[in-house]
Amino acid sequence: MSSHSANDLWHGATRVVRAGLPDKQAGTPYLPGPVFAAPYHAPGDPSLSAYTYGRFHNPSWTHYEAALAELEGGPCLLFPSGMAATAAVLATMATPGSTVVMPSDSYYTTRVIATQEFDGAWFAAQHITVVQAPSRGDALLRALDEHADRGVSLLWLESPTNPALDVCDIAQLSARAHEIGALVAVDNTTVTPLLQQPLALGADLCVVSDTKAMTGHADLVLGHVAARDPALIERLRLWRTRMGVIAGPMEAWLAHRSLATLHVRLMQQCRSAMAVAEFLAQCDGVRGVRYPGLPGDPSHAVATKQMRAYGGVLSFELASAAAVERFFAKSQLIYEATSFGGVHTSAERRARWGGDVVPEGFVRMSIGLEDVDDLMADIAAALT
Ligand code: PLP
């Protein structure tokens, strides 16, 4: 990898453009193209070949993982989706007979796999209990204390949460979790390592769905895990190799290519999201606007302490499900779609899926790269 790759003094914009690129060599591309291979030439002792078999390793993963490691501040592993990354952490880090503490308001599917897939069979067989508590306030801290005697092996956090955008104090919770011997994993999907660095804040593991802002063009499904301790990454690597939960080389390469624009995309999304949040807060018929950047938002103080900017996702409420449907029908710019972090502004009425404790008229909106004046004009027209 580039000799500059470990340059801690580089700003985020420089890092994302150069992260993971190989050393300059005449006649080679900046970022080598995707490598499609199942077996590689590997005579004799396999440990002498850098690559042997496609389920074990791939040069396109290596480049993207090196880039992610530079951004995360710790070694990193690529997975075929955010949920594959999440499942790998839950499966490998929770120890038999222990408790896993997690937010009751984290991403819906994370709660589903913890409480139905794992708790239903896997965790039950190993006598692992899942305890949930809200991200807001000190409920997670209290849950840690209440279950400390039984042994908490893993504290799972998500901040800001999807979709409520509540923020928890990662440094404080990590310190308490470590006192009682628990590992801490943070789902950092909503803001990415560019805006918040869970490992530097004290977490052991950082999990991200690269499907969202990391890749940002609404055309990839990927995820990754970073860790402070390389031994944890080796545990996860065994899981990935044995279970075969691997990303395609084309996806890894496309993700790496998309990374170069992460800073410009995200910063513009942050600026526009702030403007749209302020605008929505003044609109008739709109209530409960949530954006961690708003000074009056319940998440603002902690977000300001631990995040570099507030992200591109916000939420608000309209009077009813029907009011939201009318809003979407009138808007010309807002795609009605799930997911977030992409270059196209999109939104959805979250209650349509079930699973989240949100009002019928609750809307999660992801701000894209359209001109913010056009967006606000479109929103104003759609609200009338
Ligand atoms: N974590 C969060 C916060 C998410 O919002 C999502 C997906 O929406 C995931 C994890 C799962 O990611 P993926 O859809 O890439 O599996």
Short mmCIF file of C-alpha atoms and ligand atoms in Angstrom, two decimals:
data_model
loop_
_atom_site.label_atom_id
_atom_site.label_comp_id
_atom_site.label_asym_id
_atom_site.label_seq_id
_atom_site.Cartn_x
_atom_site.Cartn_y
_atom_site.Cartn_z
CA MET A 1 0.00 0.00 0.00
CA SER A 2 1.03 3.63 -0.40
CA SER A 3 3.74 4.84 1.93
CA HIS A 4 1.49 7.83 2.61
CA SER A 5 -1.40 5.64 3.71
CA ALA A 6 -0.73 5.98 7.42
CA ASN A 7 -0.49 9.76 7.31
CA ASP A 8 -2.57 10.78 10.29
CA LEU A 9 -2.26 14.45 9.39
CA TRP A 10 -4.29 14.18 6.23
CA HIS A 11 -7.75 15.67 6.33
CA GLY A 12 -10.78 13.52 5.58
CA ALA A 13 -11.04 14.73 1.98
CA THR A 14 -7.45 13.69 1.23
CA ARG A 15 -7.79 10.38 3.00
CA VAL A 16 -10.87 9.20 1.13
CA VAL A 17 -9.35 10.07 -2.24
CA ARG A 18 -6.07 8.24 -1.56
CA ALA A 19 -7.06 5.54 0.94
CA GLY A 20 -5.96 2.03 0.05
CA LEU A 21 -4.33 2.93 -3.28
CA PRO A 22 -1.17 0.96 -4.09
CA ASP A 23 2.23 2.60 -4.45
CA LYS A 24 2.86 4.53 -7.66
CA GLN A 25 4.24 2.27 -10.36
CA ALA A 26 4.75 3.31 -13.97
CA GLY A 27 2.16 1.87 -16.30
CA THR A 28 -0.31 0.76 -13.62
CA PRO A 29 -3.72 2.26 -12.84
CA TYR A 30 -4.30 4.25 -9.64
CA LEU A 31 -6.80 1.63 -8.47
CA PRO A 32 -6.29 -1.79 -10.06
CA GLY A 33 -9.46 -3.25 -11.59
CA PRO A 34 -11.52 -6.01 -9.97
CA VAL A 35 -9.85 -9.42 -9.84
CA PHE A 36 -12.17 -12.27 -10.76
CA ALA A 37 -10.69 -15.55 -9.59
CA ALA A 38 -11.83 -18.67 -7.77
CA PRO A 39 -8.55 -20.63 -7.50
CA TYR A 40 -5.18 -18.86 -7.94
CA HIS A 41 -1.91 -20.50 -9.00
CA ALA A 42 -0.66 -21.81 -5.66
CA PRO A 43 2.06 -24.47 -5.97
CA GLY A 44 3.43 -26.24 -2.90
CA ASP A 45 3.10 -24.66 0.54
CA PRO A 46 -0.08 -22.52 0.35
CA SER A 47 1.30 -20.02 2.84
CA LEU A 48 3.82 -18.97 0.15
CA SER A 49 1.05 -17.71 -2.17
CA ALA A 50 -0.55 -14.36 -1.35
CA TYR A 51 -3.83 -15.61 -2.79
CA THR A 52 -4.99 -19.21 -3.05
CA TYR A 53 -8.79 -19.46 -3.20
CA GLY A 54 -11.60 -16.95 -3.77
CA ARG A 55 -13.47 -17.61 -0.53
CA PHE A 56 -10.35 -16.91 1.54
CA HIS A 57 -9.12 -13.64 0.06
CA ASN A 58 -9.24 -11.42 -3.02
CA PRO A 59 -6.99 -8.52 -4.12
CA SER A 60 -10.00 -6.21 -4.66
CA TRP A 61 -11.09 -6.81 -1.05
CA THR A 62 -7.52 -6.22 0.08
CA HIS A 63 -7.41 -2.76 -1.51
CA TYR A 64 -10.81 -1.68 -0.19
CA GLU A 65 -10.16 -3.13 3.27
CA ALA A 66 -6.86 -1.24 3.42
CA ALA A 67 -8.74 1.95 2.56
CA LEU A 68 -11.37 1.27 5.23
CA ALA A 69 -8.67 0.51 7.81
CA GLU A 70 -7.13 3.93 7.17
CA LEU A 71 -10.49 5.62 7.74
CA GLU A 72 -11.54 3.53 10.73
CA GLY A 73 -8.21 3.51 12.57
CA GLY A 74 -8.04 -0.29 12.83
CA PRO A 75 -7.92 -3.41 10.65
CA CYS A 76 -11.03 -4.08 8.66
CA LEU A 77 -12.98 -6.88 6.96
CA LEU A 78 -15.43 -6.59 4.10
CA PHE A 79 -18.78 -8.44 4.14
CA PRO A 80 -21.45 -8.83 1.47
CA SER A 81 -23.95 -6.66 3.40
CA GLY A 82 -24.32 -4.65 6.58
CA MET A 83 -26.37 -7.48 8.05
CA ALA A 84 -23.69 -10.05 7.19
CA ALA A 85 -21.23 -7.86 9.11
CA THR A 86 -23.68 -7.50 12.02
CA ALA A 87 -24.41 -11.23 12.15
CA ALA A 88 -20.69 -12.05 12.12
CA VAL A 89 -20.09 -9.83 15.16
CA LEU A 90 -23.07 -11.22 17.08
CA ALA A 91 -22.10 -14.81 16.26
CA THR A 92 -18.44 -14.49 17.22
CA MET A 93 -18.32 -11.98 20.08
CA ALA A 94 -21.12 -13.14 22.42
CA THR A 95 -19.77 -15.81 24.76
CA PRO A 96 -21.78 -18.78 26.15
CA GLY A 97 -23.78 -18.06 29.28
CA SER A 98 -23.43 -14.27 28.93
CA THR A 99 -25.72 -11.32 28.17
CA VAL A 100 -25.77 -9.11 25.08
CA VAL A 101 -27.05 -5.57 25.73
CA MET A 102 -28.38 -3.65 22.76
CA PRO A 103 -30.60 -0.63 21.96
CA SER A 104 -34.32 -1.26 21.70
CA ASP A 105 -34.35 1.43 19.00
CA SER A 106 -31.52 0.16 16.78
CA TYR A 107 -32.02 -0.83 13.14
CA TYR A 108 -35.03 -3.15 12.99
CA THR A 109 -33.31 -6.13 11.34
CA THR A 110 -30.44 -6.02 13.83
CA ARG A 111 -32.98 -6.45 16.62
CA VAL A 112 -34.74 -9.17 14.65
CA ILE A 113 -31.64 -11.29 14.15
CA ALA A 114 -30.55 -10.79 17.76
CA THR A 115 -33.91 -11.72 19.21
CA GLN A 116 -35.32 -14.18 16.65
CA GLU A 117 -32.51 -15.79 14.69
CA PHE A 118 -29.82 -15.87 17.36
CA ASP A 119 -31.89 -15.74 20.54
CA GLY A 120 -34.31 -18.28 19.12
CA ALA A 121 -31.80 -21.08 18.61
CA TRP A 122 -28.15 -20.16 18.50
CA PHE A 123 -28.02 -17.99 21.62
CA ALA A 124 -30.52 -20.21 23.45
CA ALA A 125 -28.25 -23.23 22.96
CA GLN A 126 -25.37 -21.26 24.45
CA HIS A 127 -27.54 -19.68 27.17
CA ILE A 128 -26.92 -16.18 25.84
CA THR A 129 -29.55 -13.60 26.80
CA VAL A 130 -30.36 -10.46 24.80
CA VAL A 131 -31.38 -7.41 26.83
CA GLN A 132 -32.70 -4.27 25.11
CA ALA A 133 -32.86 -0.68 26.38
CA PRO A 134 -33.47 2.71 24.71
CA SER A 135 -30.48 4.68 23.39
CA ARG A 136 -31.69 7.93 24.88
CA GLY A 137 -30.85 8.89 28.47
CA ASP A 138 -29.01 6.44 30.70
CA ALA A 139 -31.08 3.29 30.06
CA LEU A 140 -28.20 1.43 28.37
CA LEU A 141 -25.85 2.31 31.23
CA ARG A 142 -28.40 1.02 33.72
CA ALA A 143 -28.89 -2.18 31.70
CA LEU A 144 -25.12 -2.77 31.82
CA ASP A 145 -25.09 -2.29 35.58
CA GLU A 146 -28.14 -4.48 36.15
CA HIS A 147 -26.64 -7.38 34.19
CA ALA A 148 -23.00 -6.97 35.18
CA ASP A 149 -23.21 -9.84 37.69
CA ARG A 150 -24.44 -12.29 35.07
CA GLY A 151 -21.60 -11.33 32.73
CA VAL A 152 -22.16 -9.05 29.76
CA SER A 153 -20.00 -10.16 26.83
CA LEU A 154 -21.15 -7.63 24.22
CA LEU A 155 -22.63 -4.14 24.27
CA TRP A 156 -24.10 -3.33 20.86
CA LEU A 157 -24.65 0.37 20.12
CA GLU A 158 -26.02 2.28 17.16
CA SER A 159 -25.52 6.04 16.99
CA PRO A 160 -27.27 7.99 15.61
CA THR A 161 -30.02 5.39 15.55
CA ASN A 162 -32.03 4.52 12.47
CA PRO A 163 -34.70 5.84 12.22
CA ALA A 164 -35.18 7.92 15.41
CA LEU A 165 -31.74 9.64 15.22
CA ASP A 166 -31.07 9.32 18.91
CA VAL A 167 -27.43 9.53 19.91
CA CYS A 168 -25.72 7.70 22.76
CA ASP A 169 -22.45 8.61 24.45
CA ILE A 170 -20.07 6.06 22.93
CA ALA A 171 -17.06 6.97 25.12
CA GLN A 172 -19.03 6.82 28.37
CA LEU A 173 -20.79 3.55 27.52
CA SER A 174 -17.56 1.96 26.26
CA ALA A 175 -15.74 2.86 29.46
CA ARG A 176 -18.49 1.31 31.61
CA ALA A 177 -18.72 -1.79 29.39
CA HIS A 178 -14.97 -2.35 29.65
CA GLU A 179 -15.13 -2.05 33.44
CA ILE A 180 -17.46 -5.04 33.48
CA GLY A 181 -15.50 -6.97 30.85
CA ALA A 182 -17.77 -6.46 27.84
CA LEU A 183 -16.72 -5.77 24.26
CA VAL A 184 -18.39 -2.81 22.55
CA ALA A 185 -19.58 -2.82 18.93
CA VAL A 186 -21.00 0.33 17.34
CA ASP A 187 -23.15 0.40 14.21
CA ASN A 188 -21.82 3.59 12.59
CA THR A 189 -23.86 3.34 9.40
CA THR A 190 -25.77 6.63 9.60
CA VAL A 191 -22.68 8.86 9.71
CA THR A 192 -19.68 6.73 8.54
CA PRO A 193 -16.09 6.88 9.94
CA LEU A 194 -15.67 10.26 8.31
CA LEU A 195 -18.02 11.92 10.80
CA GLN A 196 -17.66 9.66 13.82
CA GLN A 197 -14.86 7.32 14.87
CA PRO A 198 -16.16 4.68 17.28
CA LEU A 199 -12.76 2.99 17.70
CA ALA A 200 -11.13 6.27 18.76
CA LEU A 201 -14.05 6.87 21.15
CA GLY A 202 -13.29 3.58 22.89
CA ALA A 203 -15.38 0.96 21.07
CA ASP A 204 -13.76 -2.36 20.19
CA LEU A 205 -15.62 -2.94 16.96
CA CYS A 206 -17.24 -0.71 14.38
CA VAL A 207 -19.87 -2.10 12.03
CA VAL A 208 -21.06 -0.24 8.92
CA SER A 209 -23.51 -0.94 6.14
CA ASP A 210 -21.52 0.29 3.13
CA THR A 211 -24.78 0.07 1.20
CA LYS A 212 -25.56 3.59 2.44
CA ALA A 213 -23.35 6.71 2.43
CA MET A 214 -20.05 4.84 2.17
CA THR A 215 -20.82 3.92 -1.43
CA GLY A 216 -23.62 6.44 -1.90
CA HIS A 217 -24.95 5.71 -5.37
CA ALA A 218 -27.81 3.36 -4.51
CA ASP A 219 -26.25 0.54 -6.52
CA LEU A 220 -24.34 -1.66 -4.04
CA VAL A 221 -25.04 -3.82 -0.99
CA LEU A 222 -21.98 -4.25 1.24
CA GLY A 223 -20.84 -4.00 4.85
CA HIS A 224 -17.68 -3.99 6.91
CA VAL A 225 -16.34 -4.49 10.42
CA ALA A 226 -13.30 -2.69 11.85
CA ALA A 227 -11.63 -3.51 15.16
CA ARG A 228 -8.99 -2.06 17.42
CA ASP A 229 -7.56 -5.48 18.25
CA PRO A 230 -6.34 -7.47 15.21
CA ALA A 231 -7.16 -10.67 17.14
CA LEU A 232 -10.87 -9.80 16.92
CA ILE A 233 -10.50 -9.34 13.16
CA GLU A 234 -8.89 -12.77 12.89
CA ARG A 235 -11.86 -14.30 14.74
CA LEU A 236 -14.20 -12.58 12.28
CA ARG A 237 -12.04 -13.60 9.32
CA LEU A 238 -12.37 -17.28 10.31
CA TRP A 239 -16.13 -16.83 10.48
CA ARG A 240 -16.23 -15.17 7.05
CA THR A 241 -14.03 -17.79 5.44
CA ARG A 242 -15.77 -20.77 6.98
CA MET A 243 -19.30 -19.51 6.46
CA GLY A 244 -18.47 -18.14 3.01
CA VAL A 245 -20.11 -14.75 3.65
CA ILE A 246 -18.03 -12.91 1.05
CA ALA A 247 -18.47 -9.90 -1.20
CA GLY A 248 -17.98 -10.00 -4.97
CA PRO A 249 -14.78 -8.43 -6.36
CA MET A 250 -16.76 -6.11 -8.64
CA GLU A 251 -18.69 -4.75 -5.65
CA ALA A 252 -15.49 -4.25 -3.66
CA TRP A 253 -13.89 -2.36 -6.53
CA LEU A 254 -16.97 -0.19 -7.14
CA ALA A 255 -17.12 0.62 -3.42
CA HIS A 256 -13.48 1.66 -3.44
CA ARG A 257 -14.09 3.87 -6.47
CA SER A 258 -17.10 5.46 -4.76
CA LEU A 259 -15.10 6.14 -1.60
CA ALA A 260 -13.12 8.91 -3.28
CA THR A 261 -16.22 11.14 -3.31
CA LEU A 262 -17.37 10.30 0.23
CA HIS A 263 -16.14 13.56 1.70
CA VAL A 264 -17.70 15.89 -0.89
CA ARG A 265 -20.93 13.91 -0.88
CA LEU A 266 -21.29 13.72 2.87
CA MET A 267 -20.31 17.31 3.60
CA GLN A 268 -22.79 18.61 1.05
CA GLN A 269 -25.46 16.29 2.48
CA CYS A 270 -24.72 17.61 5.99
CA ARG A 271 -25.06 21.24 4.85
CA SER A 272 -28.27 20.57 2.97
CA ALA A 273 -29.74 18.41 5.77
CA MET A 274 -29.18 21.24 8.25
CA ALA A 275 -30.92 23.73 5.92
CA VAL A 276 -33.81 21.35 5.25
CA ALA A 277 -34.21 20.54 8.97
CA GLU A 278 -34.36 24.26 9.85
CA PHE A 279 -36.81 24.81 7.02
CA LEU A 280 -39.06 21.88 8.01
CA ALA A 281 -39.13 23.05 11.62
CA GLN A 282 -40.92 26.21 10.41
CA CYS A 283 -43.39 24.52 8.05
CA ASP A 284 -47.08 24.34 8.97
CA GLY A 285 -48.28 20.80 9.54
CA VAL A 286 -44.78 19.46 10.24
CA ARG A 287 -43.87 18.48 13.78
CA GLY A 288 -41.22 16.55 15.66
CA VAL A 289 -38.33 17.43 13.34
CA ARG A 290 -35.28 15.46 14.43
CA TYR A 291 -31.77 16.27 13.24
CA PRO A 292 -28.79 16.06 15.61
CA GLY A 293 -27.47 19.34 14.18
CA LEU A 294 -30.46 21.37 15.40
CA PRO A 295 -29.42 23.12 18.65
CA GLY A 296 -32.74 22.18 20.28
CA ASP A 297 -32.53 18.50 19.32
CA PRO A 298 -32.28 16.03 22.25
CA SER A 299 -29.22 14.47 20.53
CA HIS A 300 -27.41 17.76 19.89
CA ALA A 301 -25.10 17.94 22.92
CA VAL A 302 -23.71 14.40 22.71
CA ALA A 303 -23.59 14.52 18.90
CA THR A 304 -21.53 17.71 19.06
CA LYS A 305 -19.14 16.05 21.49
CA GLN A 306 -18.47 12.93 19.44
CA MET A 307 -19.29 13.71 15.79
CA ARG A 308 -17.51 15.96 13.26
CA ALA A 309 -20.80 16.81 11.53
CA TYR A 310 -24.38 15.64 11.84
CA GLY A 311 -25.00 13.55 8.72
CA GLY A 312 -27.50 13.63 5.90
CA VAL A 313 -30.50 11.93 7.54
CA LEU A 314 -33.35 13.69 9.35
CA SER A 315 -36.86 12.82 10.37
CA PHE A 316 -40.19 14.55 10.95
CA GLU A 317 -43.87 13.82 11.44
CA LEU A 318 -46.93 14.69 9.41
CA ALA A 319 -50.46 14.38 10.78
CA SER A 320 -51.23 10.92 9.40
CA ALA A 321 -50.21 8.16 7.01
CA ALA A 322 -52.51 9.73 4.40
CA ALA A 323 -50.80 13.11 4.79
CA VAL A 324 -47.45 11.44 4.11
CA GLU A 325 -48.81 9.65 1.04
CA ARG A 326 -50.10 13.01 -0.30
CA PHE A 327 -46.71 14.57 0.40
CA PHE A 328 -44.89 11.88 -1.61
CA ALA A 329 -47.43 12.03 -4.41
CA LYS A 330 -46.91 15.79 -4.81
CA SER A 331 -43.13 15.83 -4.52
CA GLN A 332 -41.17 15.75 -7.75
CA LEU A 333 -37.72 15.29 -6.23
CA ILE A 334 -38.12 12.94 -3.28
CA TYR A 335 -37.90 9.28 -4.17
CA GLU A 336 -40.13 7.19 -1.94
CA ALA A 337 -37.66 4.47 -1.05
CA THR A 338 -36.04 2.75 1.86
CA SER A 339 -32.30 3.10 2.64
CA PHE A 340 -30.39 6.38 2.98
CA GLY A 341 -27.03 8.04 2.36
CA GLY A 342 -27.31 8.17 -1.44
CA VAL A 343 -26.90 11.00 -3.92
CA HIS A 344 -30.68 11.08 -4.56
CA THR A 345 -32.93 12.57 -1.90
CA SER A 346 -35.27 9.85 -0.68
CA ALA A 347 -37.71 9.34 2.15
CA GLU A 348 -40.15 6.84 3.49
CA ARG A 349 -42.99 6.50 5.95
CA ARG A 350 -41.19 4.22 8.31
CA ALA A 351 -44.29 2.73 9.94
CA ARG A 352 -45.19 1.03 6.64
CA TRP A 353 -42.73 -1.75 7.52
CA GLY A 354 -43.77 -2.26 11.18
CA GLY A 355 -41.06 -3.08 13.73
CA ASP A 356 -40.12 0.49 14.71
CA VAL A 357 -41.98 2.33 17.47
CA VAL A 358 -42.79 5.40 15.39
CA PRO A 359 -46.06 7.28 14.67
CA GLU A 360 -47.98 6.52 11.45
CA GLY A 361 -46.97 9.92 10.03
CA PHE A 362 -43.24 9.54 10.84
CA VAL A 363 -40.97 10.19 7.85
CA ARG A 364 -37.24 9.42 7.63
CA MET A 365 -35.62 11.54 4.94
CA SER A 366 -32.16 11.16 3.42
CA ILE A 367 -30.82 14.31 1.82
CA GLY A 368 -29.03 13.85 -1.50
CA LEU A 369 -26.95 16.12 -3.69
CA GLU A 370 -29.70 18.09 -5.42
CA ASP A 371 -29.58 21.88 -5.08
CA VAL A 372 -30.89 22.61 -1.60
CA ASP A 373 -33.11 25.49 -2.82
CA ASP A 374 -34.76 23.13 -5.29
CA LEU A 375 -35.28 20.62 -2.49
CA MET A 376 -36.87 23.15 -0.16
CA ALA A 377 -39.12 24.49 -2.94
CA ASP A 378 -40.19 20.93 -3.72
CA ILE A 379 -40.87 20.16 -0.06
CA ALA A 380 -42.86 23.39 0.35
CA ALA A 381 -44.98 22.56 -2.72
CA ALA A 382 -45.51 18.97 -1.59
CA LEU A 383 -46.68 20.11 1.85
CA THR A 384 -49.39 22.45 0.55
N1 PLP B 1 -27.39 -0.91 10.15
C1 PLP B 1 -28.18 0.13 9.88
C2 PLP B 1 -28.22 1.30 10.83
C3 PLP B 1 -29.00 0.12 8.76
O1 PLP B 1 -29.81 1.16 8.52
C4 PLP B 1 -28.97 -1.01 7.90
C5 PLP B 1 -29.84 -1.07 6.69
O2 PLP B 1 -30.71 -0.25 6.51
C6 PLP B 1 -28.12 -2.06 8.21
C7 PLP B 1 -27.34 -1.98 9.35
C8 PLP B 1 -28.06 -3.28 7.35
O3 PLP B 1 -27.34 -3.02 6.18
P1 PLP B 1 -27.55 -3.83 4.82
O4 PLP B 1 -28.89 -3.47 4.29
O5 PLP B 1 -26.39 -3.39 3.98
O6 PLP B 1 -27.47 -5.28 5.17
#
